[in-house]
């Protein structure tokens, strides 16, 4: 070392800088959402379709509200009705009948009730038949019913429905009597159907009533047809020959076209389809129905107007 010193110049130290304080950025005011622009639609600006839509919306809401209210009221009413019916079922069930019976109850209280039924004619009818015809299924016997509320025409129709009745009239005689006048049908023959049952018929072929085989034996028996009215024309012809009519036991219709006549002694006569009067005159001249023909012949066939056929009995 040569003794020299190295002089290092002193450099003034700069004071250490303090770190600069961080500046807090100034807060910006928060943005408010942009206001939506609103339009005020005046009546002049609103279109016709917008008006219709607005009205429909209002009407729909009203209808929905009304329907809801009606539904609620219906449920409440239905519940009340079911409750009342469950508690007072007997009274509710009979209420309409009681209401309908009020006029009759009031009439009964007045005292004008049917106490007597009188009948003129109708000898072929029994009292039981007449009273049963006047009986009502719901109200029972005619006796005790208010006479003012009794329908005379309805009673007449019930009487007319009886077989033997040809005509009838019903009168209300105050204060308490029903009077019935009856004209009955006269039995002119017996009708035997395919099942073998017997019925009394009148002169026009109307069935009067069913009878047993042992009744009305004095009347001729009509058979061989489903409609006894078809035999009536022949019966009218036969009645013009009283002797033959009295001897006749049976009239059998064949194919609804002609008849076979059987007398009470068993003798059989086959009659034609036409010229019946002529055939009956021939029978009357032969004294048919007596023992003379029946003892010698099995039958007599008059179906041919010009000829007579017969079968002799075997001796």
mmCIF file of N, CA and C in Angstrom, residues 78-186:
data_model
loop_
_atom_site.group_PDB
_atom_site.id
_atom_site.type_symbol
_atom_site.label_atom_id
_atom_site.label_comp_id
_atom_site.label_asym_id
_atom_site.label_seq_id
_atom_site.Cartn_x
_atom_site.Cartn_y
_atom_site.Cartn_z
ATOM 1 N N UNK A 78 -126.879 -27.667 -0.674
ATOM 2 C CA UNK A 78 -126.968 -29.119 -0.778
ATOM 3 C C UNK A 78 -126.697 -29.806 0.545
ATOM 4 N N UNK A 79 -125.723 -29.304 1.260
ATOM 5 C CA UNK A 79 -125.436 -29.888 2.569
ATOM 6 C C UNK A 79 -126.597 -29.728 3.530
ATOM 7 N N UNK A 80 -127.220 -28.544 3.507
ATOM 8 C CA UNK A 80 -128.363 -28.323 4.388
ATOM 9 C C UNK A 80 -129.530 -29.241 4.025
ATOM 10 N N UNK A 81 -129.777 -29.407 2.722
ATOM 11 C CA UNK A 81 -130.874 -30.276 2.293
ATOM 12 C C UNK A 81 -130.618 -31.714 2.712
ATOM 13 N N UNK A 82 -129.379 -32.193 2.498
ATOM 14 C CA UNK A 82 -129.050 -33.558 2.905
ATOM 15 C C UNK A 82 -129.191 -33.735 4.404
ATOM 16 N N UNK A 83 -128.804 -32.724 5.141
ATOM 17 C CA UNK A 83 -128.925 -32.816 6.592
ATOM 18 C C UNK A 83 -130.387 -32.883 7.019
ATOM 19 N N UNK A 84 -131.207 -32.013 6.409
ATOM 20 C CA UNK A 84 -132.625 -32.010 6.758
ATOM 21 C C UNK A 84 -133.298 -33.320 6.366
ATOM 22 N N UNK A 85 -132.906 -33.855 5.206
ATOM 23 C CA UNK A 85 -133.513 -35.113 4.781
ATOM 24 C C UNK A 85 -133.094 -36.261 5.678
ATOM 25 N N UNK A 86 -131.868 -36.243 6.139
ATOM 26 C CA UNK A 86 -131.419 -37.316 7.025
ATOM 27 C C UNK A 86 -132.082 -37.244 8.392
ATOM 28 N N UNK A 87 -132.364 -36.024 8.845
ATOM 29 C CA UNK A 87 -132.967 -35.864 10.174
ATOM 30 C C UNK A 87 -134.478 -36.020 10.123
ATOM 31 N N UNK A 88 -135.090 -35.399 9.093
ATOM 32 C CA UNK A 88 -136.555 -35.403 9.002
ATOM 33 C C UNK A 88 -137.011 -36.126 7.730
ATOM 34 N N UNK A 89 -136.390 -37.257 7.417
ATOM 35 C CA UNK A 89 -136.691 -37.959 6.165
ATOM 36 C C UNK A 89 -138.157 -38.344 6.068
ATOM 37 N N UNK A 90 -138.736 -38.804 7.135
ATOM 38 C CA UNK A 90 -140.141 -39.216 7.097
ATOM 39 C C UNK A 90 -141.064 -38.056 6.783
ATOM 40 N N UNK A 91 -140.853 -36.933 7.420
ATOM 41 C CA UNK A 91 -141.727 -35.775 7.214
ATOM 42 C C UNK A 91 -141.563 -35.197 5.817
ATOM 43 N N UNK A 92 -140.315 -35.166 5.324
ATOM 44 C CA UNK A 92 -140.088 -34.602 3.996
ATOM 45 C C UNK A 92 -140.697 -35.497 2.921
ATOM 46 N N UNK A 93 -140.583 -36.814 3.101
ATOM 47 C CA UNK A 93 -141.112 -37.741 2.097
ATOM 48 C C UNK A 93 -142.615 -37.644 1.959
ATOM 49 N N UNK A 94 -143.289 -37.418 3.054
ATOM 50 C CA UNK A 94 -144.756 -37.387 3.011
ATOM 51 C C UNK A 94 -145.318 -35.987 2.831
ATOM 52 N N UNK A 95 -144.455 -34.988 2.759
ATOM 53 C CA UNK A 95 -144.966 -33.620 2.650
ATOM 54 C C UNK A 95 -145.772 -33.388 1.379
ATOM 55 N N UNK A 96 -145.309 -33.838 0.173
ATOM 56 C CA UNK A 96 -146.139 -33.625 -1.024
ATOM 57 C C UNK A 96 -147.503 -34.282 -0.920
ATOM 58 N N UNK A 97 -147.566 -35.485 -0.340
ATOM 59 C CA UNK A 97 -148.846 -36.165 -0.193
ATOM 60 C C UNK A 97 -149.756 -35.401 0.767
ATOM 61 N N UNK A 98 -149.169 -34.898 1.853
ATOM 62 C CA UNK A 98 -149.973 -34.130 2.802
ATOM 63 C C UNK A 98 -150.487 -32.849 2.160
ATOM 64 N N UNK A 99 -149.652 -32.233 1.327
ATOM 65 C CA UNK A 99 -150.073 -31.002 0.666
ATOM 66 C C UNK A 99 -151.207 -31.286 -0.311
ATOM 67 N N UNK A 100 -151.098 -32.407 -1.058
ATOM 68 C CA UNK A 100 -152.149 -32.748 -2.016
ATOM 69 C C UNK A 100 -153.450 -33.134 -1.322
ATOM 70 N N UNK A 101 -153.341 -33.629 -0.088
ATOM 71 C CA UNK A 101 -154.528 -34.076 0.627
ATOM 72 C C UNK A 101 -155.240 -32.944 1.370
ATOM 73 N N UNK A 102 -154.679 -31.735 1.340
ATOM 74 C CA UNK A 102 -155.296 -30.636 2.077
ATOM 75 C C UNK A 102 -156.723 -30.338 1.618
ATOM 76 N N UNK A 103 -157.010 -30.256 0.285
ATOM 77 C CA UNK A 103 -158.402 -29.996 -0.120
ATOM 78 C C UNK A 103 -159.361 -31.083 0.347
ATOM 79 N N UNK A 104 -158.929 -32.336 0.265
ATOM 80 C CA UNK A 104 -159.805 -33.423 0.691
ATOM 81 C C UNK A 104 -160.033 -33.382 2.191
ATOM 82 N N UNK A 105 -158.983 -33.059 2.945
ATOM 83 C CA UNK A 105 -159.122 -32.960 4.401
ATOM 84 C C UNK A 105 -160.085 -31.840 4.765
ATOM 85 N N UNK A 106 -159.965 -30.718 4.067
ATOM 86 C CA UNK A 106 -160.880 -29.604 4.345
ATOM 87 C C UNK A 106 -162.312 -29.973 3.992
ATOM 88 N N UNK A 107 -162.503 -30.699 2.862
ATOM 89 C CA UNK A 107 -163.852 -31.096 2.469
ATOM 90 C C UNK A 107 -164.455 -32.083 3.468
ATOM 91 N N UNK A 108 -163.630 -32.961 3.996
ATOM 92 C CA UNK A 108 -164.128 -33.915 4.997
ATOM 93 C C UNK A 108 -164.606 -33.183 6.252
ATOM 94 N N UNK A 109 -163.876 -32.119 6.601
ATOM 95 C CA UNK A 109 -164.240 -31.399 7.815
ATOM 96 C C UNK A 109 -165.595 -30.712 7.693
ATOM 97 N N UNK A 110 -166.008 -30.403 6.433
ATOM 98 C CA UNK A 110 -167.316 -29.781 6.231
ATOM 99 C C UNK A 110 -168.440 -30.762 6.514
ATOM 100 N N UNK A 111 -168.193 -32.042 6.262
ATOM 101 C CA UNK A 111 -169.204 -33.057 6.550
ATOM 102 C C UNK A 111 -169.943 -33.581 5.346
ATOM 103 N N UNK A 112 -169.638 -33.100 4.116
ATOM 104 C CA UNK A 112 -170.303 -33.581 2.907
ATOM 105 C C UNK A 112 -169.549 -34.781 2.356
ATOM 106 N N UNK A 113 -169.719 -35.925 2.989
ATOM 107 C CA UNK A 113 -169.029 -37.137 2.611
ATOM 108 C C UNK A 113 -170.014 -38.169 2.071
ATOM 109 N N UNK A 114 -169.517 -39.046 1.187
ATOM 110 C CA UNK A 114 -170.361 -40.093 0.618
ATOM 111 C C UNK A 114 -170.670 -41.128 1.698
ATOM 112 N N UNK A 115 -171.956 -41.325 1.955
ATOM 113 C CA UNK A 115 -172.389 -42.302 2.945
ATOM 114 C C UNK A 115 -173.279 -43.386 2.347
ATOM 115 N N UNK A 116 -173.832 -43.137 1.124
ATOM 116 C CA UNK A 116 -174.770 -44.085 0.521
ATOM 117 C C UNK A 116 -174.516 -44.186 -0.974
ATOM 118 N N UNK A 117 -174.594 -45.414 -1.509
ATOM 119 C CA UNK A 117 -174.518 -45.666 -2.945
ATOM 120 C C UNK A 117 -175.775 -46.419 -3.355
ATOM 121 N N UNK A 118 -176.543 -45.843 -4.275
ATOM 122 C CA UNK A 118 -177.761 -46.498 -4.758
ATOM 123 C C UNK A 118 -177.564 -46.895 -6.213
ATOM 124 N N UNK A 119 -178.169 -48.041 -6.604
ATOM 125 C CA UNK A 119 -178.005 -48.580 -7.952
ATOM 126 C C UNK A 119 -179.370 -48.901 -8.527
ATOM 127 N N UNK A 120 -179.595 -48.431 -9.747
ATOM 128 C CA UNK A 120 -180.817 -48.746 -10.473
ATOM 129 C C UNK A 120 -180.452 -49.586 -11.686
ATOM 130 N N UNK A 121 -181.088 -50.745 -11.833
ATOM 131 C CA UNK A 121 -180.759 -51.652 -12.920
ATOM 132 C C UNK A 121 -179.525 -52.466 -12.583
ATOM 133 N N UNK A 122 -178.932 -53.043 -13.607
ATOM 134 C CA UNK A 122 -177.707 -53.815 -13.384
ATOM 135 C C UNK A 122 -177.934 -55.074 -12.590
ATOM 136 N N UNK A 123 -179.005 -55.812 -12.900
ATOM 137 C CA UNK A 123 -179.283 -57.044 -12.151
ATOM 138 C C UNK A 123 -178.190 -58.080 -12.344
ATOM 139 N N UNK A 124 -177.455 -57.999 -13.467
ATOM 140 C CA UNK A 124 -176.381 -58.964 -13.709
ATOM 141 C C UNK A 124 -175.131 -58.658 -12.896
ATOM 142 N N UNK A 125 -175.115 -57.513 -12.208
ATOM 143 C CA UNK A 125 -173.963 -57.124 -11.406
ATOM 144 C C UNK A 125 -174.251 -57.337 -9.931
ATOM 145 N N UNK A 126 -173.244 -57.785 -9.206
ATOM 146 C CA UNK A 126 -173.373 -57.911 -7.756
ATOM 147 C C UNK A 126 -172.945 -56.609 -7.089
ATOM 148 N N UNK A 127 -173.366 -56.437 -5.829
ATOM 149 C CA UNK A 127 -172.953 -55.236 -5.089
ATOM 150 C C UNK A 127 -171.433 -55.177 -4.950
ATOM 151 N N UNK A 128 -170.804 -56.340 -4.787
ATOM 152 C CA UNK A 128 -169.346 -56.368 -4.643
ATOM 153 C C UNK A 128 -168.669 -55.855 -5.911
ATOM 154 N N UNK A 129 -169.180 -56.262 -7.078
ATOM 155 C CA UNK A 129 -168.592 -55.787 -8.339
ATOM 156 C C UNK A 129 -168.690 -54.275 -8.465
ATOM 157 N N UNK A 130 -169.833 -53.725 -8.086
ATOM 158 C CA UNK A 130 -170.022 -52.274 -8.200
ATOM 159 C C UNK A 130 -169.106 -51.527 -7.234
ATOM 160 N N UNK A 131 -169.045 -51.968 -5.988
ATOM 161 C CA UNK A 131 -168.227 -51.276 -4.991
ATOM 162 C C UNK A 131 -166.736 -51.415 -5.313
ATOM 163 N N UNK A 132 -166.331 -52.554 -5.852
ATOM 164 C CA UNK A 132 -164.924 -52.716 -6.247
ATOM 165 C C UNK A 132 -164.580 -51.791 -7.404
ATOM 166 N N UNK A 133 -165.539 -51.582 -8.311
ATOM 167 C CA UNK A 133 -165.292 -50.668 -9.428
ATOM 168 C C UNK A 133 -165.141 -49.228 -8.949
ATOM 169 N N UNK A 134 -165.843 -48.858 -7.887
ATOM 170 C CA UNK A 134 -165.776 -47.490 -7.363
ATOM 171 C C UNK A 134 -164.600 -47.283 -6.418
ATOM 172 N N UNK A 135 -163.916 -48.333 -6.057
ATOM 173 C CA UNK A 135 -162.827 -48.245 -5.089
ATOM 174 C C UNK A 135 -161.581 -47.630 -5.720
ATOM 175 N N UNK A 136 -160.895 -46.806 -4.951
ATOM 176 C CA UNK A 136 -159.659 -46.177 -5.396
ATOM 177 C C UNK A 136 -158.483 -46.841 -4.688
ATOM 178 N N UNK A 137 -157.425 -47.132 -5.433
ATOM 179 C CA UNK A 137 -156.294 -47.845 -4.852
ATOM 180 C C UNK A 137 -155.636 -47.051 -3.724
ATOM 181 N N UNK A 138 -155.597 -45.741 -3.859
ATOM 182 C CA UNK A 138 -154.926 -44.919 -2.845
ATOM 183 C C UNK A 138 -155.874 -44.492 -1.733
ATOM 184 N N UNK A 139 -157.108 -44.097 -2.111
ATOM 185 C CA UNK A 139 -158.030 -43.565 -1.113
ATOM 186 C C UNK A 139 -159.016 -44.593 -0.581
ATOM 187 N N UNK A 140 -159.026 -45.776 -1.176
ATOM 188 C CA UNK A 140 -159.882 -46.833 -0.652
ATOM 189 C C UNK A 140 -161.321 -46.729 -1.125
ATOM 190 N N UNK A 141 -162.245 -47.102 -0.265
ATOM 191 C CA UNK A 141 -163.664 -47.187 -0.610
ATOM 192 C C UNK A 141 -164.251 -45.819 -0.940
ATOM 193 N N UNK A 142 -165.319 -45.845 -1.734
ATOM 194 C CA UNK A 142 -166.032 -44.609 -2.055
ATOM 195 C C UNK A 142 -166.738 -44.055 -0.831
ATOM 196 N N UNK A 143 -167.091 -44.928 0.108
ATOM 197 C CA UNK A 143 -167.759 -44.501 1.334
ATOM 198 C C UNK A 143 -166.799 -43.675 2.176
ATOM 199 N N UNK A 144 -167.248 -42.494 2.566
ATOM 200 C CA UNK A 144 -166.429 -41.603 3.381
ATOM 201 C C UNK A 144 -165.644 -40.582 2.586
ATOM 202 N N UNK A 145 -165.651 -40.702 1.268
ATOM 203 C CA UNK A 145 -164.928 -39.746 0.439
ATOM 204 C C UNK A 145 -165.726 -38.450 0.305
ATOM 205 N N UNK A 146 -165.077 -37.289 0.247
ATOM 206 C CA UNK A 146 -165.817 -36.023 0.078
ATOM 207 C C UNK A 146 -166.605 -36.028 -1.224
ATOM 208 N N UNK A 147 -167.878 -35.801 -1.140
ATOM 209 C CA UNK A 147 -168.719 -35.882 -2.336
ATOM 210 C C UNK A 147 -168.457 -34.722 -3.283
ATOM 211 N N UNK A 148 -168.046 -33.560 -2.752
ATOM 212 C CA UNK A 148 -167.784 -32.406 -3.609
ATOM 213 C C UNK A 148 -166.552 -32.617 -4.484
ATOM 214 N N UNK A 149 -165.599 -33.412 -4.009
ATOM 215 C CA UNK A 149 -164.375 -33.662 -4.760
ATOM 216 C C UNK A 149 -164.439 -34.958 -5.561
ATOM 217 N N UNK A 150 -165.557 -35.623 -5.547
ATOM 218 C CA UNK A 150 -165.709 -36.881 -6.275
ATOM 219 C C UNK A 150 -166.024 -36.599 -7.736
ATOM 220 N N UNK A 151 -165.271 -37.221 -8.631
ATOM 221 C CA UNK A 151 -165.438 -37.032 -10.081
ATOM 222 C C UNK A 151 -166.459 -38.048 -10.585
ATOM 223 N N UNK A 152 -167.673 -37.596 -10.896
ATOM 224 C CA UNK A 152 -168.735 -38.492 -11.342
ATOM 225 C C UNK A 152 -168.390 -39.157 -12.668
ATOM 226 N N UNK A 153 -167.732 -38.433 -13.569
ATOM 227 C CA UNK A 153 -167.384 -39.007 -14.882
ATOM 228 C C UNK A 153 -166.349 -40.112 -14.730
ATOM 229 N N UNK A 154 -165.408 -39.919 -13.821
ATOM 230 C CA UNK A 154 -164.404 -40.967 -13.581
ATOM 231 C C UNK A 154 -165.053 -42.219 -13.010
ATOM 232 N N UNK A 155 -166.037 -42.029 -12.134
ATOM 233 C CA UNK A 155 -166.759 -43.192 -11.588
ATOM 234 C C UNK A 155 -167.553 -43.891 -12.694
ATOM 235 N N UNK A 156 -168.144 -43.126 -13.585
ATOM 236 C CA UNK A 156 -168.899 -43.726 -14.692
ATOM 237 C C UNK A 156 -167.990 -44.578 -15.574
ATOM 238 N N UNK A 157 -166.785 -44.091 -15.860
ATOM 239 C CA UNK A 157 -165.853 -44.859 -16.681
ATOM 240 C C UNK A 157 -165.478 -46.167 -16.001
ATOM 241 N N UNK A 158 -165.370 -46.160 -14.695
ATOM 242 C CA UNK A 158 -165.064 -47.399 -13.973
ATOM 243 C C UNK A 158 -166.224 -48.393 -14.078
ATOM 244 N N UNK A 159 -167.445 -47.887 -13.999
ATOM 245 C CA UNK A 159 -168.616 -48.765 -14.119
ATOM 246 C C UNK A 159 -168.721 -49.307 -15.545
ATOM 247 N N UNK A 160 -168.444 -48.457 -16.536
ATOM 248 C CA UNK A 160 -168.532 -48.880 -17.925
ATOM 249 C C UNK A 160 -167.500 -49.956 -18.262
ATOM 250 N N UNK A 161 -166.416 -50.012 -17.511
ATOM 251 C CA UNK A 161 -165.374 -51.015 -17.767
ATOM 252 C C UNK A 161 -165.814 -52.420 -17.373
ATOM 253 N N UNK A 162 -166.893 -52.536 -16.613
ATOM 254 C CA UNK A 162 -167.413 -53.851 -16.247
ATOM 255 C C UNK A 162 -168.050 -54.500 -17.471
ATOM 256 N N UNK A 163 -167.762 -55.768 -17.683
ATOM 257 C CA UNK A 163 -168.214 -56.468 -18.882
ATOM 258 C C UNK A 163 -169.707 -56.416 -19.143
ATOM 259 N N UNK A 164 -170.554 -56.713 -18.165
ATOM 260 C CA UNK A 164 -171.999 -56.752 -18.427
ATOM 261 C C UNK A 164 -172.634 -55.391 -18.707
ATOM 262 N N UNK A 165 -171.919 -54.297 -18.475
ATOM 263 C CA UNK A 165 -172.517 -52.963 -18.575
ATOM 264 C C UNK A 165 -172.504 -52.485 -20.019
ATOM 265 N N UNK A 166 -173.675 -52.094 -20.509
ATOM 266 C CA UNK A 166 -173.776 -51.490 -21.839
ATOM 267 C C UNK A 166 -173.780 -49.971 -21.744
ATOM 268 N N UNK A 167 -174.390 -49.438 -20.707
ATOM 269 C CA UNK A 167 -174.417 -47.996 -20.498
ATOM 270 C C UNK A 167 -174.600 -47.726 -19.009
ATOM 271 N N UNK A 168 -174.147 -46.546 -18.568
ATOM 272 C CA UNK A 168 -174.240 -46.204 -17.145
ATOM 273 C C UNK A 168 -174.211 -44.696 -16.987
ATOM 274 N N UNK A 169 -174.793 -44.231 -15.888
ATOM 275 C CA UNK A 169 -174.728 -42.815 -15.516
ATOM 276 C C UNK A 169 -174.515 -42.735 -14.008
ATOM 277 N N UNK A 170 -173.796 -41.692 -13.585
ATOM 278 C CA UNK A 170 -173.486 -41.498 -12.167
ATOM 279 C C UNK A 170 -173.876 -40.081 -11.783
ATOM 280 N N UNK A 171 -174.630 -39.950 -10.679
ATOM 281 C CA UNK A 171 -175.061 -38.642 -10.190
ATOM 282 C C UNK A 171 -174.659 -38.477 -8.733
ATOM 283 N N UNK A 172 -174.292 -37.220 -8.396
ATOM 284 C CA UNK A 172 -173.993 -36.877 -7.002
ATOM 285 C C UNK A 172 -175.211 -36.180 -6.405
ATOM 286 N N UNK A 173 -175.803 -36.782 -5.402
ATOM 287 C CA UNK A 173 -176.982 -36.224 -4.742
ATOM 288 C C UNK A 173 -176.562 -35.742 -3.360
ATOM 289 N N UNK A 174 -176.487 -34.420 -3.215
ATOM 290 C CA UNK A 174 -176.094 -33.860 -1.925
ATOM 291 C C UNK A 174 -177.160 -34.150 -0.872
ATOM 292 N N UNK A 175 -176.754 -34.420 0.368
ATOM 293 C CA UNK A 175 -175.392 -34.164 0.847
ATOM 294 C C UNK A 175 -174.455 -35.376 0.833
ATOM 295 N N UNK A 176 -174.976 -36.626 0.623
ATOM 296 C CA UNK A 176 -174.092 -37.758 0.888
ATOM 297 C C UNK A 176 -174.364 -38.997 0.039
ATOM 298 N N UNK A 177 -174.979 -38.862 -1.156
ATOM 299 C CA UNK A 177 -175.401 -40.038 -1.908
ATOM 300 C C UNK A 177 -174.842 -40.023 -3.335
ATOM 301 N N UNK A 178 -174.364 -41.185 -3.775
ATOM 302 C CA UNK A 178 -173.966 -41.419 -5.161
ATOM 303 C C UNK A 178 -175.002 -42.361 -5.770
ATOM 304 N N UNK A 179 -175.666 -41.913 -6.859
ATOM 305 C CA UNK A 179 -176.689 -42.735 -7.507
ATOM 306 C C UNK A 179 -176.185 -43.204 -8.869
ATOM 307 N N UNK A 180 -176.309 -44.527 -9.121
ATOM 308 C CA UNK A 180 -175.816 -45.135 -10.355
ATOM 309 C C UNK A 180 -176.976 -45.798 -11.079
ATOM 310 N N UNK A 181 -177.122 -45.469 -12.364
ATOM 311 C CA UNK A 181 -178.098 -46.136 -13.225
ATOM 312 C C UNK A 181 -177.332 -46.974 -14.247
ATOM 313 N N UNK A 182 -177.696 -48.264 -14.358
ATOM 314 C CA UNK A 182 -176.938 -49.190 -15.189
ATOM 315 C C UNK A 182 -177.874 -49.930 -16.141
ATOM 316 N N UNK A 183 -177.437 -50.031 -17.394
ATOM 317 C CA UNK A 183 -178.096 -50.894 -18.377
ATOM 318 C C UNK A 183 -177.110 -51.992 -18.751
ATOM 319 N N UNK A 184 -177.487 -53.236 -18.519
ATOM 320 C CA UNK A 184 -176.562 -54.348 -18.749
ATOM 321 C C UNK A 184 -176.819 -55.027 -20.094
ATOM 322 N N UNK A 185 -175.839 -55.781 -20.528
ATOM 323 C CA UNK A 185 -175.940 -56.543 -21.760
ATOM 324 C C UNK A 185 -176.625 -57.885 -21.481
ATOM 325 N N UNK A 186 -177.419 -58.325 -22.429
ATOM 326 C CA UNK A 186 -178.087 -59.625 -22.294
ATOM 327 C C UNK A 186 -177.251 -60.689 -22.987
#
